[in-house]
XYZ file of C-alpha atoms in Angstrom:
787
model
C 54.648 25.565 43.404
C 52.878 28.410 41.736
C 49.886 27.007 39.885
C 46.211 26.635 40.566
C 45.517 23.076 39.426
C 43.125 20.837 41.394
C 44.441 18.880 44.357
C 44.090 15.344 43.060
C 42.319 14.982 39.755
C 40.967 17.187 37.055
C 37.569 17.270 38.741
C 39.112 17.832 42.161
C 37.736 14.576 43.560
C 39.686 12.156 45.700
C 39.654 8.434 44.784
C 37.939 6.213 47.310
C 40.171 4.433 49.812
C 40.587 0.994 48.282
C 43.802 -0.128 49.944
C 43.785 -2.709 52.707
C 45.327 -1.193 55.837
C 47.672 -4.173 56.353
C 48.898 -3.917 52.779
C 49.332 -0.167 53.082
C 51.441 -0.652 56.199
C 53.582 -3.171 54.301
C 53.990 -0.709 51.444
C 55.156 1.912 53.924
C 57.774 -0.560 55.210
C 58.925 -1.458 51.707
C 59.297 2.128 50.495
C 62.212 3.154 52.768
C 63.950 -0.156 52.018
C 63.717 0.534 48.286
C 65.010 4.061 48.904
C 67.956 2.634 50.787
C 68.730 -0.088 48.236
C 68.621 2.337 45.315
C 71.040 4.673 47.084
C 73.259 1.762 48.195
C 73.499 0.400 44.624
C 74.924 3.747 43.487
C 77.121 4.034 46.586
C 78.609 0.569 46.032
C 79.486 1.462 42.467
C 81.298 4.652 43.519
C 82.783 4.038 46.969
C 82.789 0.258 47.046
C 84.775 -0.616 43.923
C 88.429 0.083 43.131
C 88.726 2.857 40.578
C 92.142 3.596 39.099
C 90.889 5.651 36.150
C 89.938 8.788 38.038
C 86.640 8.819 36.140
C 83.521 9.128 38.246
C 81.262 6.077 37.967
C 78.196 8.187 38.715
C 74.574 7.404 39.320
C 71.472 9.331 40.297
C 70.511 8.911 43.930
C 68.325 12.034 44.036
C 66.482 11.320 40.781
C 65.837 7.801 42.012
C 64.508 8.968 45.365
C 61.676 11.012 43.893
C 60.401 7.902 42.066
C 60.481 5.442 44.964
C 56.882 5.761 46.192
C 55.452 5.831 42.672
C 57.278 2.642 41.743
C 56.545 0.892 45.030
C 52.827 1.582 44.532
C 52.997 0.107 41.039
C 55.159 -2.967 41.546
C 53.857 -3.941 44.985
C 50.178 -3.268 44.357
C 49.028 -2.303 40.862
C 50.936 -4.150 38.150
C 50.159 -7.602 36.790
C 52.396 -9.938 34.810
C 50.705 -8.660 31.632
C 51.725 -5.037 32.177
C 54.815 -3.508 30.591
C 56.622 -0.500 32.092
C 59.100 2.027 30.727
C 61.143 3.474 33.619
C 62.764 6.903 33.407
C 66.514 6.539 32.835
C 67.730 8.018 36.110
C 65.491 5.745 38.187
C 67.202 2.531 37.083
C 68.580 1.865 40.623
C 64.985 1.861 41.921
C 63.957 -0.705 39.309
C 66.860 -2.967 40.231
C 66.165 -2.552 43.946
C 62.542 -3.576 43.418
C 63.485 -6.522 41.221
C 65.895 -7.656 43.953
C 63.163 -7.604 46.611
C 60.858 -9.486 44.233
C 63.443 -12.220 43.724
C 64.123 -11.213 40.118
C 67.750 -10.089 40.535
C 70.692 -12.069 41.850
C 72.290 -10.123 44.748
C 75.712 -10.383 43.091
C 74.611 -7.665 40.667
C 73.819 -5.111 43.380
C 77.478 -4.061 43.536
C 77.846 -4.058 39.735
C 76.046 -0.916 38.593
C 77.861 0.431 35.517
C 80.382 -2.401 35.644
C 81.159 -4.848 32.838
C 78.569 -7.600 32.816
C 76.556 -5.825 35.506
C 73.659 -3.429 35.776
C 73.531 -0.891 32.969
C 73.633 2.826 33.646
C 70.059 3.110 32.370
C 67.426 0.391 31.983
C 68.307 -1.925 29.116
C 65.946 -4.585 27.862
C 68.770 -6.458 26.151
C 71.744 -5.987 28.482
C 70.399 -5.932 32.058
C 70.246 -9.252 33.954
C 66.779 -8.662 35.454
C 63.383 -7.901 33.944
C 63.427 -4.641 32.005
C 60.542 -4.045 29.614
C 61.881 -1.044 27.711
C 65.339 0.394 27.229
C 65.562 4.048 28.180
C 68.360 6.594 28.299
C 67.510 8.672 25.247
C 65.380 11.210 27.095
C 61.745 11.113 25.967
C 62.294 8.325 23.418
C 62.049 5.453 25.903
C 58.903 6.950 27.387
C 57.089 6.814 24.049
C 58.211 3.224 23.411
C 55.442 1.867 25.637
C 52.900 3.781 23.550
C 54.153 2.207 20.317
C 54.275 -1.192 21.990
C 50.565 -0.773 22.767
C 49.862 -0.009 19.099
C 51.956 -3.038 18.103
C 50.023 -5.364 20.397
C 46.717 -4.035 19.090
C 47.926 -4.690 15.553
C 48.970 -8.230 16.488
C 45.665 -8.924 18.213
C 43.737 -7.898 15.099
C 45.865 -10.149 12.887
C 46.533 -13.143 15.138
C 43.629 -14.103 17.422
C 45.784 -16.427 19.542
C 48.274 -13.740 20.606
C 48.996 -13.613 24.350
C 46.968 -10.862 26.042
C 48.481 -7.602 27.239
C 47.672 -5.353 30.176
C 48.646 -1.756 30.730
C 51.515 -0.035 29.006
C 53.011 2.269 31.620
C 55.581 5.026 31.136
C 57.331 6.674 34.079
C 58.757 10.031 32.974
C 60.700 12.823 34.543
C 58.963 16.162 34.088
C 61.950 17.510 32.132
C 61.353 14.783 29.539
C 58.207 16.642 28.515
C 60.511 19.169 26.853
C 61.225 16.521 24.210
C 59.420 17.024 20.917
C 59.233 13.247 20.462
C 56.786 13.072 23.374
C 54.348 15.474 21.774
C 54.641 13.939 18.323
C 53.551 10.643 19.870
C 50.820 12.090 22.093
C 49.267 13.970 19.195
C 48.978 11.018 16.812
C 45.225 10.535 16.207
C 45.112 6.804 16.938
C 46.667 7.254 20.397
C 43.484 8.710 21.905
C 41.896 5.242 21.596
C 44.571 3.495 23.665
C 42.934 3.132 27.058
C 45.705 0.761 28.117
C 48.191 3.655 28.263
C 49.190 5.059 31.657
C 51.867 7.727 31.932
C 53.091 8.897 35.329
C 55.105 12.116 35.376
C 57.550 12.530 38.258
C 56.875 16.227 38.792
C 59.882 17.105 40.958
C 60.311 20.469 39.211
C 64.062 20.050 38.776
C 66.132 19.443 35.692
C 69.820 18.588 35.549
C 71.032 22.147 36.038
C 68.341 23.986 37.914
C 65.051 24.235 39.726
C 62.501 24.841 37.000
C 61.076 28.323 37.606
C 57.625 27.647 36.142
C 56.421 24.165 35.301
C 53.366 25.536 33.456
C 51.204 22.658 34.601
C 48.078 24.210 33.099
C 49.666 24.260 29.659
C 50.796 20.643 29.961
C 47.400 19.533 31.192
C 45.729 21.334 28.328
C 47.994 19.733 25.721
C 47.273 16.212 26.970
C 43.564 16.918 27.348
C 43.364 18.328 23.818
C 44.821 15.033 22.550
C 42.030 13.085 24.276
C 43.900 11.994 27.403
C 42.486 11.804 30.918
C 44.625 14.113 33.058
C 45.076 13.443 36.782
C 47.043 15.762 39.064
C 48.263 14.501 42.434
C 49.607 17.593 44.139
C 49.034 17.107 47.870
C 48.863 14.017 50.017
C 45.995 13.211 52.325
C 47.730 14.329 55.537
C 48.247 17.923 54.473
C 44.889 17.924 52.684
C 43.264 17.396 56.086
C 45.132 20.476 57.349
C 43.747 22.443 54.426
C 40.226 21.697 55.707
C 40.898 23.361 59.107
C 40.629 27.076 59.924
C 43.573 28.783 58.256
C 44.033 25.754 55.960
C 42.916 27.430 52.770
C 45.387 30.252 53.431
C 48.095 27.638 53.993
C 47.260 26.038 50.657
C 47.326 29.363 48.801
C 50.629 30.313 50.403
C 52.271 27.015 49.439
C 50.854 27.032 45.932
C 51.799 30.649 45.312
C 55.411 29.986 46.275
C 57.877 29.908 43.405
C 59.403 26.452 43.105
C 62.745 27.814 44.281
C 61.240 29.227 47.481
C 59.409 25.983 48.224
C 62.533 23.881 47.832
C 64.617 26.323 49.868
C 62.065 25.882 52.658
C 62.709 22.137 52.599
C 66.348 22.726 53.478
C 65.982 25.016 56.513
C 65.775 23.836 60.115
C 62.250 22.606 60.853
C 61.881 25.292 63.531
C 62.078 27.984 60.837
C 59.396 26.613 58.485
C 56.408 28.287 60.177
C 58.024 31.734 59.948
C 58.818 31.222 56.268
C 55.196 30.306 55.581
C 53.627 33.123 57.615
C 56.032 35.895 56.821
C 54.713 39.301 57.872
C 51.215 38.874 56.426
C 50.012 35.551 57.823
C 46.605 35.670 59.497
C 45.895 34.654 63.087
C 44.135 31.482 61.848
C 47.179 30.470 59.831
C 49.533 31.115 62.741
C 47.292 29.140 65.083
C 47.123 26.236 62.621
C 50.886 26.109 62.278
C 51.371 26.455 66.045
C 49.213 23.356 66.577
C 51.914 21.286 64.887
C 55.336 20.424 66.177
C 58.217 21.547 63.937
C 58.741 17.940 62.837
C 55.042 17.488 62.055
C 55.024 20.682 60.008
C 58.193 19.623 58.186
C 56.529 16.321 57.287
C 53.315 18.065 56.228
C 54.919 20.418 53.707
C 56.642 17.385 52.176
C 53.345 15.487 51.892
C 53.033 15.668 48.129
C 50.764 13.458 46.046
C 53.638 11.530 44.500
C 54.766 10.419 47.973
C 51.361 9.364 49.347
C 51.297 5.598 48.825
C 47.611 5.237 49.620
C 46.653 8.010 47.218
C 48.892 6.589 44.514
C 47.522 3.053 44.587
C 43.946 4.281 44.760
C 44.552 6.559 41.777
C 46.191 3.816 39.705
C 43.272 1.496 40.457
C 40.610 3.961 39.319
C 41.941 5.583 36.132
C 39.726 5.495 33.057
C 40.406 2.350 31.025
C 38.823 3.718 27.842
C 41.306 6.473 27.036
C 44.972 7.095 27.782
C 45.755 8.595 31.191
C 48.559 10.854 32.379
C 49.131 11.309 36.106
C 51.138 14.338 37.188
C 52.530 13.280 40.566
C 54.192 16.076 42.542
C 57.397 14.876 44.208
C 60.608 16.159 45.776
C 63.865 15.328 44.047
C 66.050 13.550 46.577
C 63.068 12.793 48.858
C 64.377 11.297 52.118
C 68.041 11.988 51.311
C 70.329 14.665 52.775
C 70.357 16.230 49.296
C 66.564 16.577 49.256
C 65.428 19.582 47.217
C 68.926 20.967 46.647
C 69.330 22.581 43.205
C 72.631 20.750 42.622
C 71.583 17.289 43.731
C 71.211 15.707 40.298
C 74.500 13.802 40.288
C 75.440 14.350 43.936
C 76.715 11.272 45.787
C 76.155 10.737 49.490
C 79.184 10.568 51.748
C 79.849 7.605 54.030
C 78.470 9.529 56.994
C 75.344 10.431 55.070
C 74.901 6.824 53.978
C 75.120 5.666 57.592
C 72.496 8.193 58.633
C 70.257 7.099 55.768
C 70.671 3.448 56.743
C 69.598 4.222 60.292
C 66.506 6.095 59.102
C 65.593 3.200 56.784
C 66.079 0.452 59.377
C 69.165 -1.165 57.874
C 72.971 -0.765 57.981
C 75.883 0.061 55.758
C 77.688 -3.096 56.933
C 74.860 -5.336 55.693
C 73.312 -3.198 52.946
C 71.463 -5.920 51.040
C 69.440 -7.391 53.878
C 65.821 -8.168 53.067
C 62.771 -8.357 55.313
C 62.527 -10.902 58.112
C 60.513 -13.997 57.284
C 56.940 -13.755 58.451
C 56.681 -9.976 58.338
C 53.952 -8.401 56.244
C 56.562 -6.746 54.029
C 58.338 -10.053 53.354
C 55.059 -11.778 52.546
C 54.002 -8.977 50.204
C 57.363 -9.129 48.385
C 57.028 -12.893 47.960
C 53.420 -12.694 46.824
C 54.064 -9.921 44.326
C 57.216 -11.603 43.040
C 55.217 -14.722 42.254
C 52.362 -12.772 40.680
C 54.653 -10.718 38.427
C 56.693 -13.704 37.240
C 56.173 -14.239 33.520
C 56.016 -17.450 31.561
C 57.971 -17.556 28.298
C 55.865 -17.021 25.194
C 55.625 -19.874 22.742
C 57.535 -18.984 19.597
C 55.986 -18.869 16.154
C 56.679 -21.749 13.786
C 59.445 -20.633 11.427
C 58.458 -18.865 8.221
C 60.906 -19.276 5.346
C 61.504 -16.174 3.234
C 62.238 -17.075 -0.402
C 65.572 -16.026 -1.835
C 63.964 -14.919 -5.095
C 60.488 -14.548 -6.568
C 61.778 -15.433 -10.018
C 60.009 -12.751 -12.043
C 61.863 -11.285 -15.033
C 62.684 -7.578 -15.164
C 62.538 -6.302 -18.736
C 61.563 -2.638 -18.492
C 63.507 0.211 -16.983
C 62.582 0.496 -13.321
C 63.704 2.424 -10.287
C 64.579 0.593 -7.119
C 61.698 2.397 -5.399
C 59.245 1.050 -7.978
C 60.848 -2.394 -7.715
C 60.153 -2.377 -3.981
C 56.473 -1.614 -4.623
C 56.285 -4.470 -7.116
C 58.100 -6.848 -4.772
C 55.698 -6.221 -1.883
C 52.645 -6.550 -4.121
C 53.964 -9.792 -5.653
C 54.745 -11.173 -2.210
C 51.033 -11.426 -1.399
C 50.588 -13.905 -4.252
C 53.974 -15.624 -4.381
C 54.747 -16.013 -0.655
C 51.518 -15.448 1.306
C 52.905 -16.797 4.596
C 55.710 -14.253 4.469
C 53.413 -11.466 3.268
C 51.143 -12.092 6.267
C 54.038 -11.099 8.548
C 54.872 -7.886 6.704
C 53.516 -4.621 8.075
C 54.361 -1.352 6.356
C 54.180 2.126 7.831
C 54.911 5.620 6.589
C 54.548 9.259 7.712
C 51.996 10.338 5.092
C 54.220 9.275 2.162
C 52.850 5.798 1.398
C 51.827 6.585 -2.174
C 54.957 8.582 -3.020
C 57.188 5.746 -1.768
C 55.394 3.199 -3.984
C 53.383 1.325 -1.367
C 50.145 1.816 -3.329
C 50.004 -1.674 -4.837
C 50.682 -3.282 -1.464
C 48.017 -1.145 0.232
C 45.454 -1.968 -2.459
C 45.979 -5.665 -1.777
C 46.228 -5.611 2.022
C 44.397 -2.512 3.249
C 45.207 0.116 5.871
C 45.138 -1.002 9.493
C 42.926 0.817 11.951
C 42.160 0.001 15.578
C 38.493 0.366 14.639
C 36.801 -0.071 11.244
C 36.121 3.149 9.336
C 33.602 3.591 6.552
C 35.199 4.159 3.149
C 33.249 6.994 1.508
C 35.285 6.694 -1.700
C 34.761 2.958 -2.189
C 32.464 3.647 -5.178
C 34.814 6.165 -6.822
C 35.903 4.558 -10.116
C 38.659 7.146 -10.613
C 40.461 6.366 -7.387
C 43.774 4.570 -7.942
C 44.756 4.091 -4.302
C 42.066 2.222 -2.346
C 42.359 3.622 1.181
C 40.250 1.111 3.085
C 40.848 1.381 6.858
C 40.083 -1.974 8.465
C 41.297 -4.067 11.406
C 42.745 -6.609 8.996
C 44.907 -4.074 7.125
C 48.693 -4.370 6.938
C 49.735 -0.751 6.479
C 49.833 1.699 9.389
C 49.673 5.322 8.369
C 51.132 7.996 10.632
C 51.138 11.763 10.523
C 54.166 13.664 9.254
C 56.432 12.670 12.133
C 59.481 10.575 11.255
C 60.241 9.973 14.930
C 56.875 8.255 15.336
C 57.570 6.165 12.251
C 60.828 4.635 13.410
C 59.617 4.307 17.007
C 56.631 2.271 15.847
C 58.812 0.211 13.513
C 61.129 -0.632 16.397
C 58.265 -1.908 18.550
C 56.655 -3.806 15.674
C 60.050 -5.413 15.222
C 60.162 -6.514 18.869
C 56.885 -8.458 18.949
C 58.666 -11.757 18.300
C 60.493 -11.424 21.622
C 57.654 -9.789 23.582
C 54.736 -11.991 22.562
C 56.200 -14.733 20.389
C 54.747 -13.428 17.109
C 57.058 -12.464 14.277
C 56.460 -9.355 12.234
C 58.566 -7.902 9.422
C 58.095 -4.115 9.663
C 58.952 -2.031 6.603
C 59.028 1.728 7.241
C 59.305 4.120 4.315
C 60.237 7.798 4.446
C 62.039 10.322 2.293
C 65.753 9.676 2.595
C 66.610 13.310 3.440
C 64.674 12.846 6.689
C 66.550 9.772 7.894
C 68.777 12.116 9.896
C 65.707 13.545 11.634
C 64.703 10.049 12.718
C 68.221 8.860 13.529
C 68.188 8.881 17.334
C 64.899 7.007 17.829
C 65.800 4.651 14.987
C 69.103 3.817 16.674
C 67.321 3.541 20.032
C 64.849 1.029 18.611
C 67.675 -1.137 17.294
C 69.534 -0.906 20.626
C 66.352 -1.973 22.410
C 66.083 -5.129 20.290
C 63.644 -3.985 17.613
C 64.389 -5.416 14.172
C 62.933 -3.600 11.189
C 63.626 -2.446 7.645
C 63.918 1.281 7.070
C 63.545 2.441 3.474
C 64.849 5.910 2.617
C 63.566 7.015 -0.763
C 64.097 9.015 -2.905
C 67.717 9.699 -2.111
C 70.610 11.898 -3.089
C 70.647 14.618 -5.715
C 69.237 12.226 -8.336
C 65.789 13.685 -7.656
C 67.322 16.835 -9.063
C 64.285 19.157 -9.397
C 63.697 18.958 -5.636
C 66.976 20.812 -5.025
C 69.231 21.026 -2.001
C 66.457 21.011 0.595
C 65.589 17.425 -0.346
C 69.002 15.927 -1.004
C 70.601 13.376 1.296
C 74.389 13.324 1.458
C 75.387 11.706 4.751
C 72.888 8.846 4.834
C 75.216 6.259 3.207
C 77.692 6.809 6.031
C 74.929 6.785 8.636
C 73.789 3.385 7.430
C 77.304 1.999 7.323
C 78.023 3.170 10.857
C 74.784 2.026 12.560
C 75.323 -1.031 14.806
C 73.070 -4.093 14.401
C 71.897 -2.889 11.003
C 72.929 -3.667 7.425
C 72.844 -0.764 4.961
C 71.953 -1.445 1.316
C 71.889 0.664 -1.865
C 71.181 -1.631 -4.823
C 71.231 -0.160 -8.327
C 69.071 -2.581 -10.297
C 65.633 -4.086 -9.749
C 66.893 -7.725 -9.544
C 69.469 -6.666 -6.946
C 66.746 -4.941 -4.933
C 64.605 -8.082 -4.935
C 67.422 -10.359 -3.817
C 68.786 -8.031 -1.171
C 65.393 -7.084 0.235
C 64.265 -10.704 0.590
C 67.586 -11.482 2.245
C 67.086 -8.596 4.682
C 63.526 -9.749 5.429
C 64.813 -13.197 6.395
C 66.887 -11.590 9.182
C 64.047 -9.579 10.746
C 61.961 -10.842 13.656
C 64.186 -13.786 14.560
C 66.672 -14.514 17.380
C 70.041 -13.061 16.433
C 68.439 -11.090 13.627
C 69.356 -7.650 12.373
C 67.716 -4.508 11.038
C 68.271 -3.138 7.561
C 68.378 0.260 5.873
C 67.685 0.580 2.149
C 68.607 3.742 0.283
C 66.514 3.732 -2.877
C 66.007 5.966 -5.895
C 63.228 7.096 -8.232
C 65.539 7.002 -11.247
C 64.484 4.317 -13.768
C 67.423 2.143 -14.830
C 67.452 -0.449 -17.604
C 67.886 -3.870 -15.929
C 69.842 -5.060 -18.999
C 72.742 -2.961 -17.707
C 73.062 -5.401 -14.812
C 73.932 -8.235 -17.218
C 72.219 -10.807 -15.004
C 73.312 -14.266 -16.239
C 70.610 -16.419 -17.824
C 72.209 -19.669 -16.705
C 70.547 -20.771 -13.446
C 73.808 -21.588 -11.660
C 75.499 -18.352 -12.691
C 72.372 -16.386 -11.807
C 72.417 -17.893 -8.322
C 76.103 -17.018 -8.035
C 75.258 -13.417 -8.906
C 72.490 -13.394 -6.283
C 74.873 -14.642 -3.623
C 77.378 -11.941 -4.527
C 74.663 -9.263 -4.412
C 73.554 -10.253 -0.930
C 77.204 -10.411 0.164
C 77.729 -6.766 -0.804
C 78.583 -6.501 -4.503
C 79.735 -8.088 -7.732
C 81.961 -7.577 -10.741
C 79.871 -6.215 -13.596
C 82.721 -6.554 -16.086
C 85.331 -9.265 -15.881
C 88.846 -8.349 -17.005
C 91.606 -10.948 -17.415
C 94.162 -10.891 -14.562
C 96.808 -8.226 -15.011
C 94.961 -6.368 -17.786
C 92.761 -4.088 -15.640
C 94.205 -0.579 -15.719
C 91.587 1.155 -13.554
C 88.641 -0.040 -11.472
C 85.404 1.944 -11.403
C 83.326 1.314 -8.284
C 79.719 2.478 -8.242
C 76.740 2.340 -5.902
C 73.026 2.749 -6.554
C 71.471 5.139 -9.078
C 74.815 6.354 -10.413
C 75.645 2.990 -12.086
C 74.600 4.038 -15.633
C 77.222 6.799 -15.502
C 79.828 4.353 -14.211
C 79.123 1.944 -17.053
C 79.158 4.763 -19.618
C 82.503 5.986 -18.269
C 83.962 2.487 -18.568
C 82.780 2.288 -22.180
C 84.359 5.700 -22.878
C 87.646 4.525 -21.377
C 87.553 1.448 -23.574
C 87.269 3.771 -26.565
C 90.451 5.490 -25.382
C 92.283 2.187 -25.070
C 91.999 1.994 -21.275
C 90.766 -1.304 -19.819
C 88.409 -0.554 -16.960
C 86.881 -2.999 -14.537
C 83.444 -2.278 -13.050
C 82.413 -3.130 -9.501
C 78.783 -2.657 -8.497
C 78.306 -2.466 -4.735
C 74.919 -3.354 -3.310
C 76.103 -2.787 0.266
C 79.251 -0.780 1.045
C 78.437 -1.716 4.648
C 78.969 -5.454 4.068
C 82.074 -4.833 1.986
C 83.536 -2.728 4.791
C 82.782 -5.526 7.277
C 84.543 -7.985 4.988
C 87.526 -5.631 4.863
C 87.558 -5.268 8.658
C 87.392 -8.978 9.414
C 90.584 -9.763 7.525
C 92.937 -11.316 10.019
C 90.548 -10.775 12.902
C 91.287 -13.077 15.822
C 87.662 -14.047 16.307
C 85.909 -17.309 15.631
C 83.723 -17.653 12.565
C 85.063 -14.897 10.370
C 82.899 -13.229 7.766
C 82.438 -12.831 4.020
C 85.479 -12.644 1.725
C 83.608 -10.483 -0.765
C 86.191 -7.693 -0.562
C 88.901 -9.996 -1.955
C 86.522 -11.308 -4.602
C 85.777 -7.780 -5.775
C 89.367 -6.494 -5.457
C 91.695 -9.467 -6.100
C 95.104 -8.846 -4.542
C 96.854 -10.018 -7.736
C 95.054 -7.443 -9.930
C 95.918 -4.120 -8.342
C 94.654 -1.025 -10.160
C 93.760 2.553 -9.254
C 90.209 3.003 -8.000
C 87.565 5.591 -8.843
C 84.613 5.331 -6.494
C 81.370 7.166 -7.108
C 77.983 7.378 -5.396
C 75.150 9.835 -4.942
C 76.246 10.603 -1.391
C 79.291 11.786 0.504
C 82.492 10.539 -1.182
C 84.217 9.473 2.030
C 81.738 6.579 2.331
C 83.894 4.432 0.031
C 87.305 5.827 0.940
C 88.126 2.683 2.958
C 88.517 0.783 -0.317
C 91.972 2.320 -0.718
C 93.100 -0.055 2.003
C 91.697 -3.159 0.345
C 94.925 -3.711 -1.590
C 96.764 -0.380 -1.254
C 95.479 1.205 -4.468
C 95.581 4.872 -5.317
C 92.025 6.178 -5.144
C 89.816 9.058 -6.185
C 86.461 9.293 -4.364
C 83.618 11.063 -6.135
C 80.346 12.025 -4.537
C 78.256 14.885 -3.206
C 79.696 17.164 -0.547
C 77.895 20.456 -1.216
C 74.256 21.544 -1.125
C 72.587 21.147 -4.473
C 70.018 23.229 -6.313
C 66.963 22.567 -8.432
C 68.026 21.356 -11.879
C 67.632 18.445 -14.243
C 69.486 15.206 -13.630
C 72.464 15.777 -15.931
C 73.029 19.292 -14.610
C 72.963 17.976 -11.045
C 75.533 15.307 -11.842
C 77.782 17.803 -13.609
C 77.421 20.251 -10.710
C 78.802 17.673 -8.267
C 81.272 16.011 -10.643
C 79.599 12.585 -10.557
C 78.449 12.392 -14.171
C 80.106 10.336 -16.885
C 82.588 13.112 -17.728
C 83.573 13.521 -14.076
C 84.226 9.796 -13.667
C 86.192 9.676 -16.930
C 88.313 12.653 -15.869
C 89.065 11.125 -12.462
C 90.164 7.860 -14.035
C 92.452 9.514 -16.576
C 93.949 11.736 -13.877
C 94.822 8.694 -11.782
C 96.465 7.162 -14.855
C 98.503 10.326 -15.497
C 96.788 11.154 -18.781
């Protein structure tokens, strides 16, 4: 425990005693019961269920134990029904134990940890049967979710005055989670320093999965939070041992304990209590220190050295009640991993499971039994009354849902000039303000310092940049400024620093407001497509946690040729196709972009909705190449095909098609040119333009599926079984993305795409380099035909 930080808070003061003595006694009765229940939930999953697989069910009894007092103080004293809490992944049994005592979890689930239909391995907002505010499991990512939820609520409150109020946004983290870069990207964002509703509590047990951490570097951590504008509170010692520190020899005792390496301290926890005094004194202990230690029985001394701030219920509740409400607060609460368990402080206790004998001993120490593990407190006791009172207080009423907002299927504007899909998105959003104001009011865009270069300028000029507090615009009178960067509370664009993880984390929480507070938002997050991979884990986490949003990756591929290999994206088409609860799109033409984007917007922020990923380009393409029908009925048919996944750009009479060219996105001009070249050689080529390989793959997969409902038959519409022909597929991405099309009707196939790093060049050179230009497509087709 070798650091020199203050005992309780940054100014070394102790919060006043605010806790009622009767309530504190009840809390001290509840804490061991929660410890027992959390351990019993894991035990029941491992020893209590038949297991024929030989695979360990697992659980984290020790990691849960260190969190018990912190969570008891919060749930049974501090929290209100307006607060939202993110719980560290390995403490999920504690959360379920608390919810059970509060009447929020049916007892049948207590034996169903990590079982089908039961309690999830880590807290899951969507899948767990009890109240879980944030899904966790991706270390560090779930902790920051509460921060982005706070930003989302502030945004809602500035836009919709009747939004339900919110309280604190609390994150409970393990100290090892502070190794995650995502934590520091979030903490450092400038707007976060204004969020006084944020409370983070770090379970400082000084152990990671593999080891006892040799040096927690608390001063460095404190300095990093403080530099970002946070209030930093350190709860190192409890009040019992702090009173010993005030006696003769006490200051020497404190120095000795705080100078100990973490490994030595935790080894001391595991020796017989009679040997603790000798380990503290060693050969150099003073007479005052020896006399102080001799005044305590071995059991009293053993309890004293375990009296850390994170296990002092009175200190915890008083601290939580007195934190600064005007800036975010982080509380570093010193704890012992495995506190109260036989595995307490052991370096290998992370996944250790208690034996039956150890469980029986734990039950006895907690006032319960292994035969009746789920017993609650006797009626009339202070603990039972506190559980009932807190359960009632924390019960939430459902939020009233927004009236439905209908997203139009088309805005109806003609596209006459060559336009990139990225530019078409900018036009669409700007037009939305005029053509569909009710929908536009629900849209919120965000970007990591690339708003202008992803074509959000027109939208920003019309709606403004959102800020938690109004900021004076010093360039308002600058006639030469094209982008009007007015930061106001009514703005609809949220600008972030260059941190893609922050971007998708915020988008996920903005996309969850419909289910948290009954207000629908349609978040649109733009970033450079090469950096989608950097944001992949938190993006996937946000979708898993129920956040619905639209992620726009632009520019993409090697089409932005001068940028070279460092800015190309190859795997993103596959990433989009493979992401659950998300539809991936890559339209080629501006009309397709409009139709598909509006369709995706209609599915965001609604029950049963889905997220979307758009891979866009900066390459201008003539919309005439799309051959959009002028007849209203045929135009609507084309729109329906586009939103289903693709359409036939050239119709060939049955039996006459000799080869089928399949293209996606910015490469379509080359596909069309190759088809024209084949025609000149007497080869009849069909052209398929895919707007969403993802939806076409789903159509392919659902063939013959024994599930109700079925899906789109677009794959058979695009590749009629009676018109078999070899396929050449091409996209500005990895060629295997479309390889599944070989199975659509058993055709021979040649897949073209990008599988090597590129280099700076012009567009045609880039396409030739990767074999996806017109000549490459023509050659692939002729090779398939044996010419």
